[in-house]
Short mmCIF file of C-alpha atoms and ligand atoms in Angstrom, two decimals:
data_model
loop_
_atom_site.label_atom_id
_atom_site.label_comp_id
_atom_site.label_asym_id
_atom_site.label_seq_id
_atom_site.Cartn_x
_atom_site.Cartn_y
_atom_site.Cartn_z
CA MET A 630 -89.84 -136.13 -54.17
CA SER A 631 -92.81 -135.23 -56.47
CA HIS A 632 -93.58 -136.43 -59.52
CA ILE A 633 -93.06 -133.90 -62.82
CA PRO A 634 -95.85 -134.78 -65.83
CA TYR A 635 -95.25 -134.55 -69.00
CA SER A 636 -97.86 -132.37 -69.53
CA CYS A 637 -101.01 -131.53 -67.02
CA GLN A 638 -104.33 -129.37 -67.70
CA ASP A 639 -105.02 -126.03 -66.02
CA ILE A 640 -108.04 -125.60 -64.30
CA ASP A 641 -109.07 -122.57 -62.48
CA ASP A 642 -112.27 -121.28 -60.55
CA ASP A 643 -114.17 -119.69 -63.56
CA ASP A 644 -113.53 -122.86 -65.50
CA ILE A 645 -115.31 -125.18 -62.52
CA ALA A 646 -117.81 -122.20 -62.17
CA ALA A 647 -118.58 -122.28 -66.30
CA VAL A 648 -119.36 -125.98 -66.01
CA THR A 649 -120.98 -125.94 -62.88
CA ALA A 650 -123.38 -123.30 -64.39
CA VAL A 651 -124.13 -125.55 -67.08
CA LEU A 652 -125.30 -128.18 -64.56
CA ARG A 653 -127.75 -126.23 -63.23
CA SER A 654 -129.41 -125.33 -66.85
CA GLU A 655 -131.78 -126.38 -69.43
CA TYR A 656 -129.00 -128.12 -71.13
CA LEU A 657 -126.38 -130.47 -70.72
CA THR A 658 -125.94 -132.23 -74.06
CA GLN A 659 -125.13 -130.03 -77.13
CA GLY A 660 -126.93 -126.82 -76.91
CA PRO A 661 -126.29 -122.98 -76.42
CA MET A 662 -122.91 -123.17 -74.77
CA VAL A 663 -121.54 -125.47 -77.88
CA ALA A 664 -122.50 -122.46 -79.88
CA GLN A 665 -121.10 -119.74 -77.57
CA PHE A 666 -117.91 -121.74 -77.65
CA GLU A 667 -117.73 -122.30 -81.43
CA ASP A 668 -118.25 -118.78 -81.76
CA ALA A 669 -115.68 -117.92 -79.48
CA PHE A 670 -113.35 -119.73 -81.11
CA ALA A 671 -113.94 -118.97 -84.61
CA ARG A 672 -113.22 -115.15 -83.34
CA ARG A 673 -110.10 -116.15 -81.50
CA VAL A 674 -108.63 -117.97 -84.90
CA GLY A 675 -109.68 -115.52 -87.31
CA ALA A 676 -112.05 -118.38 -88.76
CA ARG A 677 -115.24 -118.01 -90.65
CA HIS A 678 -116.89 -121.40 -89.34
CA ALA A 679 -116.18 -123.68 -86.20
CA VAL A 680 -117.44 -126.96 -85.40
CA ALA A 681 -117.16 -128.53 -82.19
CA VAL A 682 -117.26 -132.56 -82.10
CA ALA A 683 -116.80 -135.27 -79.69
CA ASN A 684 -112.80 -135.22 -80.27
CA ALA A 685 -110.20 -134.46 -82.83
CA THR A 686 -110.35 -138.12 -83.95
CA ALA A 687 -113.87 -137.51 -84.95
CA ALA A 688 -113.29 -133.94 -86.37
CA LEU A 689 -110.76 -135.57 -88.36
CA HIS A 690 -113.11 -138.34 -89.41
CA VAL A 691 -116.01 -136.21 -90.48
CA ALA A 692 -113.69 -133.17 -92.30
CA CYS A 693 -112.35 -136.36 -94.46
CA LEU A 694 -115.98 -136.98 -95.31
CA ALA A 695 -117.10 -133.92 -95.86
CA LEU A 696 -114.24 -133.17 -98.19
CA GLY A 697 -115.35 -136.07 -100.53
CA VAL A 698 -112.70 -138.66 -98.78
CA ALA A 699 -114.39 -142.27 -99.49
CA ALA A 700 -113.64 -145.69 -100.64
CA GLY A 701 -110.98 -145.65 -103.35
CA SER A 702 -109.45 -141.96 -102.37
CA ARG A 703 -106.09 -141.18 -101.81
CA VAL A 704 -104.98 -139.47 -98.16
CA TRP A 705 -101.59 -138.56 -97.16
CA THR A 706 -100.31 -137.86 -93.87
CA SER A 707 -97.04 -137.65 -91.91
CA PRO A 708 -95.82 -140.58 -89.86
CA ASN A 709 -94.55 -138.34 -87.19
CA SER A 710 -98.15 -138.06 -85.91
CA PHE A 711 -100.19 -139.83 -83.33
CA LEU A 712 -102.39 -142.42 -84.82
CA ALA A 713 -105.73 -140.32 -85.75
CA SER A 714 -103.83 -138.37 -88.48
CA ALA A 715 -103.69 -141.67 -90.49
CA ASN A 716 -106.83 -143.66 -89.17
CA CYS A 717 -109.19 -141.30 -90.23
CA ALA A 718 -108.79 -141.91 -93.38
CA LEU A 719 -108.96 -145.85 -93.35
CA TYR A 720 -112.48 -144.75 -91.53
CA CYS A 721 -113.89 -143.46 -94.51
CA GLY A 722 -112.42 -146.52 -96.74
CA ALA A 723 -109.65 -144.42 -98.39
CA SER A 724 -106.32 -145.90 -98.46
CA VAL A 725 -103.62 -144.10 -96.66
CA ASP A 726 -99.97 -143.09 -97.40
CA PHE A 727 -97.38 -141.16 -95.71
CA VAL A 728 -94.81 -138.35 -96.55
CA ASP A 729 -91.64 -138.40 -95.01
CA ILE A 730 -90.87 -135.49 -92.51
CA ASP A 731 -88.47 -132.00 -92.60
CA PRO A 732 -85.78 -133.06 -89.73
CA VAL A 733 -85.95 -129.18 -88.76
CA THR A 734 -89.87 -128.66 -88.35
CA ARG A 735 -90.32 -132.60 -87.67
CA SER A 736 -93.19 -132.21 -89.63
CA MET A 737 -94.18 -133.35 -93.09
CA SER A 738 -91.32 -132.38 -95.76
CA VAL A 739 -92.57 -129.88 -98.32
CA ALA A 740 -89.69 -131.37 -100.73
CA ALA A 741 -90.58 -135.09 -100.06
CA LEU A 742 -94.39 -134.01 -100.86
CA ARG A 743 -93.49 -132.14 -103.88
CA GLY A 744 -91.71 -135.30 -105.23
CA LYS A 745 -94.28 -137.82 -103.98
CA LEU A 746 -97.15 -135.60 -105.84
CA GLU A 747 -94.65 -135.38 -109.34
CA ARG A 748 -94.53 -139.21 -109.14
CA ALA A 749 -97.94 -139.80 -108.39
CA ALA A 750 -99.40 -137.17 -111.09
CA GLU A 751 -97.51 -139.20 -113.36
CA CYS A 752 -98.92 -142.65 -112.72
CA ASP A 753 -102.80 -140.75 -112.19
CA GLU A 754 -102.77 -141.60 -108.40
CA LEU A 755 -103.00 -138.20 -106.90
CA PRO A 756 -104.09 -137.68 -103.40
CA GLN A 757 -107.79 -136.09 -102.48
CA VAL A 758 -106.53 -135.16 -99.28
CA ILE A 759 -103.36 -134.15 -97.63
CA VAL A 760 -102.98 -133.83 -93.63
CA PRO A 761 -100.19 -132.16 -92.32
CA VAL A 762 -99.58 -132.04 -88.84
CA ASP A 763 -98.43 -129.03 -86.94
CA PHE A 764 -95.83 -131.59 -84.64
CA ALA A 765 -95.40 -129.91 -81.17
CA GLY A 766 -97.25 -127.02 -81.99
CA LEU A 767 -95.08 -125.51 -84.55
CA PRO A 768 -97.46 -124.41 -87.77
CA CYS A 769 -95.99 -126.92 -90.74
CA ASP A 770 -94.93 -124.95 -94.25
CA LEU A 771 -98.21 -123.95 -95.10
CA ARG A 772 -98.04 -121.30 -97.82
CA GLU A 773 -95.81 -124.03 -99.59
CA MET A 774 -98.28 -126.78 -99.08
CA ARG A 775 -101.41 -124.76 -100.05
CA GLU A 776 -99.64 -123.72 -103.44
CA LEU A 777 -99.13 -127.26 -104.26
CA ALA A 778 -102.93 -128.05 -103.06
CA ASP A 779 -103.94 -125.65 -105.47
CA LYS A 780 -101.46 -126.75 -108.28
CA TYR A 781 -102.76 -130.40 -107.60
CA GLY A 782 -106.03 -130.22 -106.45
CA PHE A 783 -106.19 -131.58 -103.25
CA ALA A 784 -107.47 -130.55 -100.28
CA LEU A 785 -105.41 -129.84 -97.43
CA LEU A 786 -106.76 -130.77 -93.71
CA GLU A 787 -104.80 -129.30 -91.48
CA ASP A 788 -103.96 -131.70 -88.13
CA ALA A 789 -103.47 -128.68 -85.34
CA SER A 790 -104.06 -130.77 -82.57
CA HIS A 791 -101.18 -129.10 -80.79
CA ALA A 792 -101.36 -125.77 -82.39
CA THR A 793 -104.04 -124.17 -80.83
CA GLY A 794 -102.92 -120.43 -80.30
CA ALA A 795 -100.39 -120.91 -82.78
CA SER A 796 -99.88 -118.22 -85.93
CA TYR A 797 -98.04 -118.60 -89.18
CA GLN A 798 -97.20 -115.58 -91.05
CA GLY A 799 -98.77 -113.47 -89.14
CA GLN A 800 -101.88 -115.20 -89.35
CA PRO A 801 -103.57 -117.80 -86.49
CA VAL A 802 -103.46 -121.42 -87.16
CA GLY A 803 -106.95 -122.42 -88.49
CA SER A 804 -107.65 -118.97 -90.14
CA GLY A 805 -107.72 -120.59 -93.44
CA HIS A 806 -104.29 -121.75 -94.81
CA ALA A 807 -105.96 -124.89 -94.86
CA HIS A 808 -109.12 -125.93 -96.48
CA ALA A 809 -110.08 -127.43 -93.18
CA THR A 810 -108.19 -127.18 -89.98
CA VAL A 811 -108.90 -129.52 -86.77
CA PHE A 812 -107.79 -128.84 -83.10
CA SER A 813 -107.86 -131.12 -80.23
CA PHE A 814 -109.14 -130.39 -76.55
CA HIS A 815 -107.90 -133.57 -75.32
CA ALA A 816 -106.92 -132.91 -71.45
CA VAL A 817 -103.05 -132.85 -72.33
CA LYS A 818 -103.90 -130.65 -75.25
CA ILE A 819 -103.04 -126.77 -75.15
CA VAL A 820 -107.09 -125.73 -74.09
CA THR A 821 -108.98 -128.89 -72.87
CA THR A 822 -112.82 -129.87 -72.81
CA ALA A 823 -111.77 -132.99 -71.17
CA GLU A 824 -112.20 -134.60 -74.68
CA GLY A 825 -113.68 -132.39 -77.53
CA GLY A 826 -112.35 -131.27 -80.80
CA ILE A 827 -113.42 -128.24 -83.74
CA VAL A 828 -112.89 -127.95 -87.21
CA THR A 829 -112.85 -124.45 -88.40
CA THR A 830 -112.88 -123.78 -92.21
CA ARG A 831 -113.52 -120.67 -94.37
CA ASP A 832 -116.31 -122.83 -96.59
CA ALA A 833 -119.75 -122.38 -95.65
CA ALA A 834 -121.13 -125.38 -97.56
CA LEU A 835 -118.39 -127.67 -95.66
CA ALA A 836 -119.23 -126.25 -92.33
CA LYS A 837 -122.97 -127.39 -93.18
CA ARG A 838 -121.67 -130.74 -94.36
CA LEU A 839 -119.79 -131.12 -91.11
CA ARG A 840 -122.85 -130.06 -88.95
CA LEU A 841 -124.78 -132.73 -90.47
CA LEU A 842 -122.46 -135.37 -90.29
CA ARG A 843 -121.72 -134.93 -86.30
CA SER A 844 -125.47 -135.76 -85.26
CA HIS A 845 -126.67 -138.46 -87.38
CA GLY A 846 -126.79 -136.40 -90.90
CA MET A 847 -130.05 -135.02 -89.91
CA THR A 848 -131.47 -131.32 -89.92
CA ARG A 849 -134.65 -129.34 -88.30
CA GLU A 850 -134.22 -126.29 -90.08
CA PRO A 851 -136.81 -125.74 -92.32
CA ARG A 852 -134.64 -123.84 -95.17
CA ASP A 853 -132.71 -127.15 -95.21
CA LEU A 854 -135.28 -129.48 -95.80
CA LEU A 855 -135.38 -131.79 -99.30
CA GLY A 856 -138.88 -132.67 -98.84
CA GLU A 857 -142.25 -131.19 -98.13
CA ALA A 858 -142.34 -130.70 -94.46
CA ASP A 859 -145.70 -133.05 -92.84
CA GLY A 860 -144.98 -130.01 -89.70
CA PRO A 861 -143.27 -128.29 -87.77
CA TRP A 862 -142.45 -131.50 -85.78
CA VAL A 863 -139.98 -132.57 -89.16
CA TYR A 864 -136.25 -133.73 -89.36
CA GLU A 865 -134.67 -134.78 -92.21
CA GLN A 866 -131.49 -137.62 -92.27
CA GLN A 867 -129.88 -136.20 -95.25
CA LEU A 868 -126.49 -138.42 -95.26
CA LEU A 869 -124.95 -140.94 -93.37
CA GLY A 870 -123.80 -139.16 -89.76
CA TYR A 871 -122.57 -140.30 -86.50
CA ASN A 872 -123.24 -139.32 -82.85
CA TYR A 873 -120.25 -137.12 -82.80
CA ARG A 874 -121.55 -134.25 -80.58
CA LEU A 875 -119.72 -132.14 -78.07
CA THR A 876 -121.89 -131.70 -74.80
CA ASP A 877 -122.20 -128.10 -72.96
CA LEU A 878 -120.51 -129.10 -69.94
CA GLN A 879 -117.77 -129.39 -72.62
CA ALA A 880 -118.26 -126.31 -74.49
CA ALA A 881 -118.66 -124.35 -71.08
CA LEU A 882 -114.83 -125.33 -70.23
CA GLY A 883 -113.52 -124.67 -73.27
CA TRP A 884 -115.01 -121.49 -73.59
CA SER A 885 -113.64 -120.58 -70.16
CA GLN A 886 -110.12 -122.31 -70.77
CA LEU A 887 -110.01 -120.32 -74.22
CA ARG A 888 -110.56 -117.00 -72.08
CA ARG A 889 -107.21 -117.73 -70.89
CA LEU A 890 -105.45 -118.78 -73.99
CA ASP A 891 -103.46 -115.83 -74.42
CA ALA A 892 -101.74 -116.53 -70.62
CA LEU A 893 -101.49 -120.05 -70.63
CA HIS A 894 -99.30 -119.63 -74.67
CA LYS A 895 -97.35 -116.67 -72.53
CA ALA A 896 -96.42 -119.77 -69.68
CA ARG A 897 -95.37 -122.20 -72.24
CA VAL A 898 -93.42 -119.92 -74.14
CA ALA A 899 -91.65 -118.26 -71.17
CA LEU A 900 -90.86 -122.39 -70.38
CA ALA A 901 -89.66 -123.33 -73.58
CA ASP A 902 -87.30 -119.86 -73.91
CA ARG A 903 -85.90 -121.05 -70.39
CA TYR A 904 -85.23 -124.75 -71.42
CA ASP A 905 -83.56 -123.43 -74.73
CA LEU A 906 -81.19 -121.29 -72.38
CA LEU A 907 -80.39 -123.99 -69.60
CA LEU A 908 -80.20 -126.81 -72.32
CA ARG A 909 -77.91 -124.66 -75.02
CA ASP A 910 -74.57 -126.56 -73.90
CA LEU A 911 -75.59 -130.21 -73.80
CA PRO A 912 -75.38 -132.67 -76.67
CA LEU A 913 -78.92 -132.19 -77.59
CA LEU A 914 -80.75 -130.93 -80.62
CA LEU A 915 -83.39 -128.44 -79.45
CA PRO A 916 -86.23 -127.42 -81.15
CA ALA A 917 -86.49 -125.19 -84.50
CA ARG A 918 -87.04 -121.36 -84.04
CA LEU A 919 -88.30 -119.99 -87.46
CA PRO A 920 -88.55 -116.44 -87.53
CA ASP A 921 -92.20 -116.42 -89.78
CA ARG A 922 -94.32 -118.80 -87.40
CA VAL A 923 -94.81 -118.76 -83.53
CA SER A 924 -95.40 -122.36 -81.54
CA ALA A 925 -98.19 -122.87 -79.58
CA TRP A 926 -95.39 -125.00 -77.83
CA HIS A 927 -97.80 -128.09 -76.88
CA LEU A 928 -94.28 -130.22 -76.40
CA TYR A 929 -90.74 -129.53 -76.11
CA VAL A 930 -89.06 -132.04 -77.54
CA VAL A 931 -85.07 -132.77 -77.88
CA GLU A 932 -83.21 -134.93 -79.91
CA VAL A 933 -79.99 -136.70 -78.34
CA ASP A 934 -77.47 -135.64 -80.61
CA GLY A 935 -75.10 -138.97 -81.42
CA ALA A 936 -72.44 -136.84 -82.94
CA ARG A 937 -71.88 -135.34 -79.79
CA THR A 938 -72.54 -137.80 -77.04
CA ALA A 939 -72.47 -141.84 -76.25
CA CYS A 940 -75.57 -141.44 -74.06
CA ARG A 941 -78.44 -143.14 -75.96
CA ARG A 942 -82.37 -141.66 -75.80
CA ALA A 943 -82.99 -144.89 -73.51
CA THR A 944 -80.70 -143.88 -70.78
CA LEU A 945 -81.87 -140.05 -70.61
CA PHE A 946 -85.25 -141.81 -70.71
CA ASP A 947 -84.58 -144.14 -67.70
CA ALA A 948 -82.50 -141.21 -65.74
CA LEU A 949 -85.63 -138.76 -66.04
CA ARG A 950 -88.23 -141.65 -65.12
CA ARG A 951 -86.24 -142.57 -62.16
CA ALA A 952 -86.43 -139.03 -60.99
CA GLN A 953 -90.12 -139.07 -61.08
CA ILE A 954 -89.91 -136.80 -64.11
CA GLY A 955 -92.85 -137.77 -66.76
CA ALA A 956 -90.52 -137.90 -70.03
CA ASN A 957 -92.43 -139.18 -73.14
CA VAL A 958 -91.58 -139.72 -76.88
CA HIS A 959 -93.68 -138.36 -79.74
CA TYR A 960 -93.93 -140.02 -81.98
CA ILE A 961 -93.37 -144.10 -83.06
CA PRO A 962 -93.92 -143.50 -86.66
CA ILE A 963 -97.26 -144.77 -87.34
CA HIS A 964 -96.06 -146.75 -90.46
CA THR A 965 -94.32 -148.95 -88.17
CA GLN A 966 -97.18 -150.12 -86.04
CA PRO A 967 -97.93 -153.55 -86.13
CA TYR A 968 -101.64 -152.64 -87.95
CA TYR A 969 -100.08 -150.53 -90.49
CA THR A 970 -97.44 -152.99 -91.25
CA SER A 971 -100.22 -155.46 -91.79
CA LEU A 972 -100.90 -152.93 -94.49
CA GLY A 973 -97.81 -153.29 -96.17
CA PHE A 974 -95.75 -150.52 -94.70
CA LYS A 975 -92.14 -151.50 -93.57
CA ARG A 976 -89.35 -150.11 -91.45
CA GLY A 977 -87.19 -147.87 -93.70
CA ASP A 978 -90.18 -146.58 -95.89
CA PHE A 979 -89.74 -143.04 -94.16
CA PRO A 980 -86.05 -142.90 -93.11
CA ALA A 981 -86.19 -138.97 -91.46
CA ALA A 982 -89.19 -139.90 -89.57
CA GLU A 983 -87.87 -143.07 -88.22
CA ARG A 984 -84.16 -141.03 -87.63
CA TYR A 985 -86.28 -138.54 -85.13
CA TYR A 986 -88.00 -141.21 -83.49
CA ALA A 987 -84.69 -142.94 -82.56
CA ARG A 988 -83.03 -139.82 -80.74
CA ALA A 989 -86.40 -137.90 -79.58
CA ILE A 990 -87.42 -137.11 -75.83
CA THR A 991 -90.52 -134.67 -75.10
CA LEU A 992 -89.70 -132.92 -71.77
CA PRO A 993 -92.45 -132.10 -69.28
CA LEU A 994 -94.00 -128.60 -70.21
CA PHE A 995 -97.35 -127.45 -68.92
CA PRO A 996 -98.44 -123.95 -67.70
CA ALA A 997 -98.21 -124.34 -63.95
CA MET A 998 -95.09 -126.17 -64.42
CA THR A 999 -92.41 -124.05 -61.85
CA HIS A 1000 -88.39 -123.23 -62.24
CA ALA A 1001 -88.09 -125.47 -59.67
CA GLN A 1002 -89.10 -128.33 -61.37
CA GLN A 1003 -87.86 -127.39 -64.78
CA ASP A 1004 -84.58 -127.19 -62.91
CA ARG A 1005 -84.62 -130.52 -61.96
CA VAL A 1006 -85.43 -131.85 -65.19
CA VAL A 1007 -82.33 -130.25 -66.33
CA ASP A 1008 -80.26 -131.40 -63.62
CA VAL A 1009 -81.43 -134.88 -64.66
CA LEU A 1010 -80.47 -134.64 -68.07
CA ARG A 1011 -76.83 -133.00 -67.17
CA GLY A 1012 -76.18 -135.59 -64.71
CA ALA A 1013 -76.95 -138.52 -67.07
CA LEU A 1014 -75.29 -137.21 -70.27
CA ARG A 1015 -71.86 -136.24 -68.62
C1 LIG B 626 -104.49 -135.91 -79.93
C2 LIG B 626 -103.99 -135.88 -81.08
C3 LIG B 626 -105.16 -136.31 -82.25
C4 LIG B 626 -106.32 -137.05 -81.77
O1 LIG B 626 -107.27 -136.05 -80.58
P1 LIG B 626 -108.32 -136.44 -79.87
O2 LIG B 626 -108.93 -135.23 -79.27
O3 LIG B 626 -107.85 -137.11 -78.44
O4 LIG B 626 -109.41 -137.21 -80.49
C5 LIG B 626 -105.35 -136.01 -83.46
N1 LIG B 626 -103.76 -135.48 -83.87
C6 LIG B 626 -102.80 -135.44 -83.34
C7 LIG B 626 -101.64 -134.70 -83.85
C8 LIG B 626 -102.78 -135.41 -81.77
O5 LIG B 626 -101.94 -135.08 -81.20
#
């Protein structure tokens, strides 16, 4: 019985040829392929600017900095996310807080956000940046969040690490509902550069700061120099940046993968539709379908419906793992992690995220998954739930 992973990269001969071509070229580090990948990505998601960096964690960090997050700032995010969505604020010396999730979208709840903003406004403790997460690839409630951003004056930094190829109200995610949008190209994500990330924005000044921050705060552009140039060799450090550059090897892989985004997405949609059909009579809560948005289907997460079965999530998980099926759980609420409880958060703070977590299980989903593999997953679930 072969192992079925929960996720798996999809590399073809064109991807390999694109990377190999870079190995034979002049540049290995950040060079012309990075610019080519950025242009292609910006075009694909309808963004004015795209700035590629070493990974999405770095992308969240520089996006926070470019949006002005600093010591004393407040940043809010969703507890149902990967650690990086919250850590990025702490890197900048800011404080982090969470907004509970909507049980339907499993992303940040607009109602909870509105209430928390009203209370924060009263005591003059409004956040500077809010980081909603497009959980599992389903876009969060971007229109309502942008309205709140405009009303309360915070910047919306969308963590779309799961959502490459998703769309919201007819527009691609990353095209400009948020002030800045971050995507991840980690190997398990929709398209991969092995490790990599990108920030898209409509704001030219923000894009310029992001380019400085990813490479030591340094520029060689004659028209951007603040001082008098001693000569054509001059480079200037204008702020404190990092070495967060993507390599041309990675960008070539990303550029090649991006050309297949539609096909990769179509395969995920078909598998998600098939899961819906095969699982509909089981005591499971299936992922939401909303008429105004298209999920990227990074993850297919079901919740064990305690009202209809005595079977526990752990039992299902064990059954799947015993059958060589790579079930997973996304996510342990960030605020319950030891590091975050050491900052003062505690179990019970965000009950919807905790309730969701207690019964969630991520089923395998990747473009090359066969119907036979999917049937095996469903058979094990059916057996365990009987
Ligand atoms: C994967 C992921 C990240 C971090 O991405 P890296 O590219 O691995 O740094 C951040 N946020 C979310 C929601 C993710 O899933």
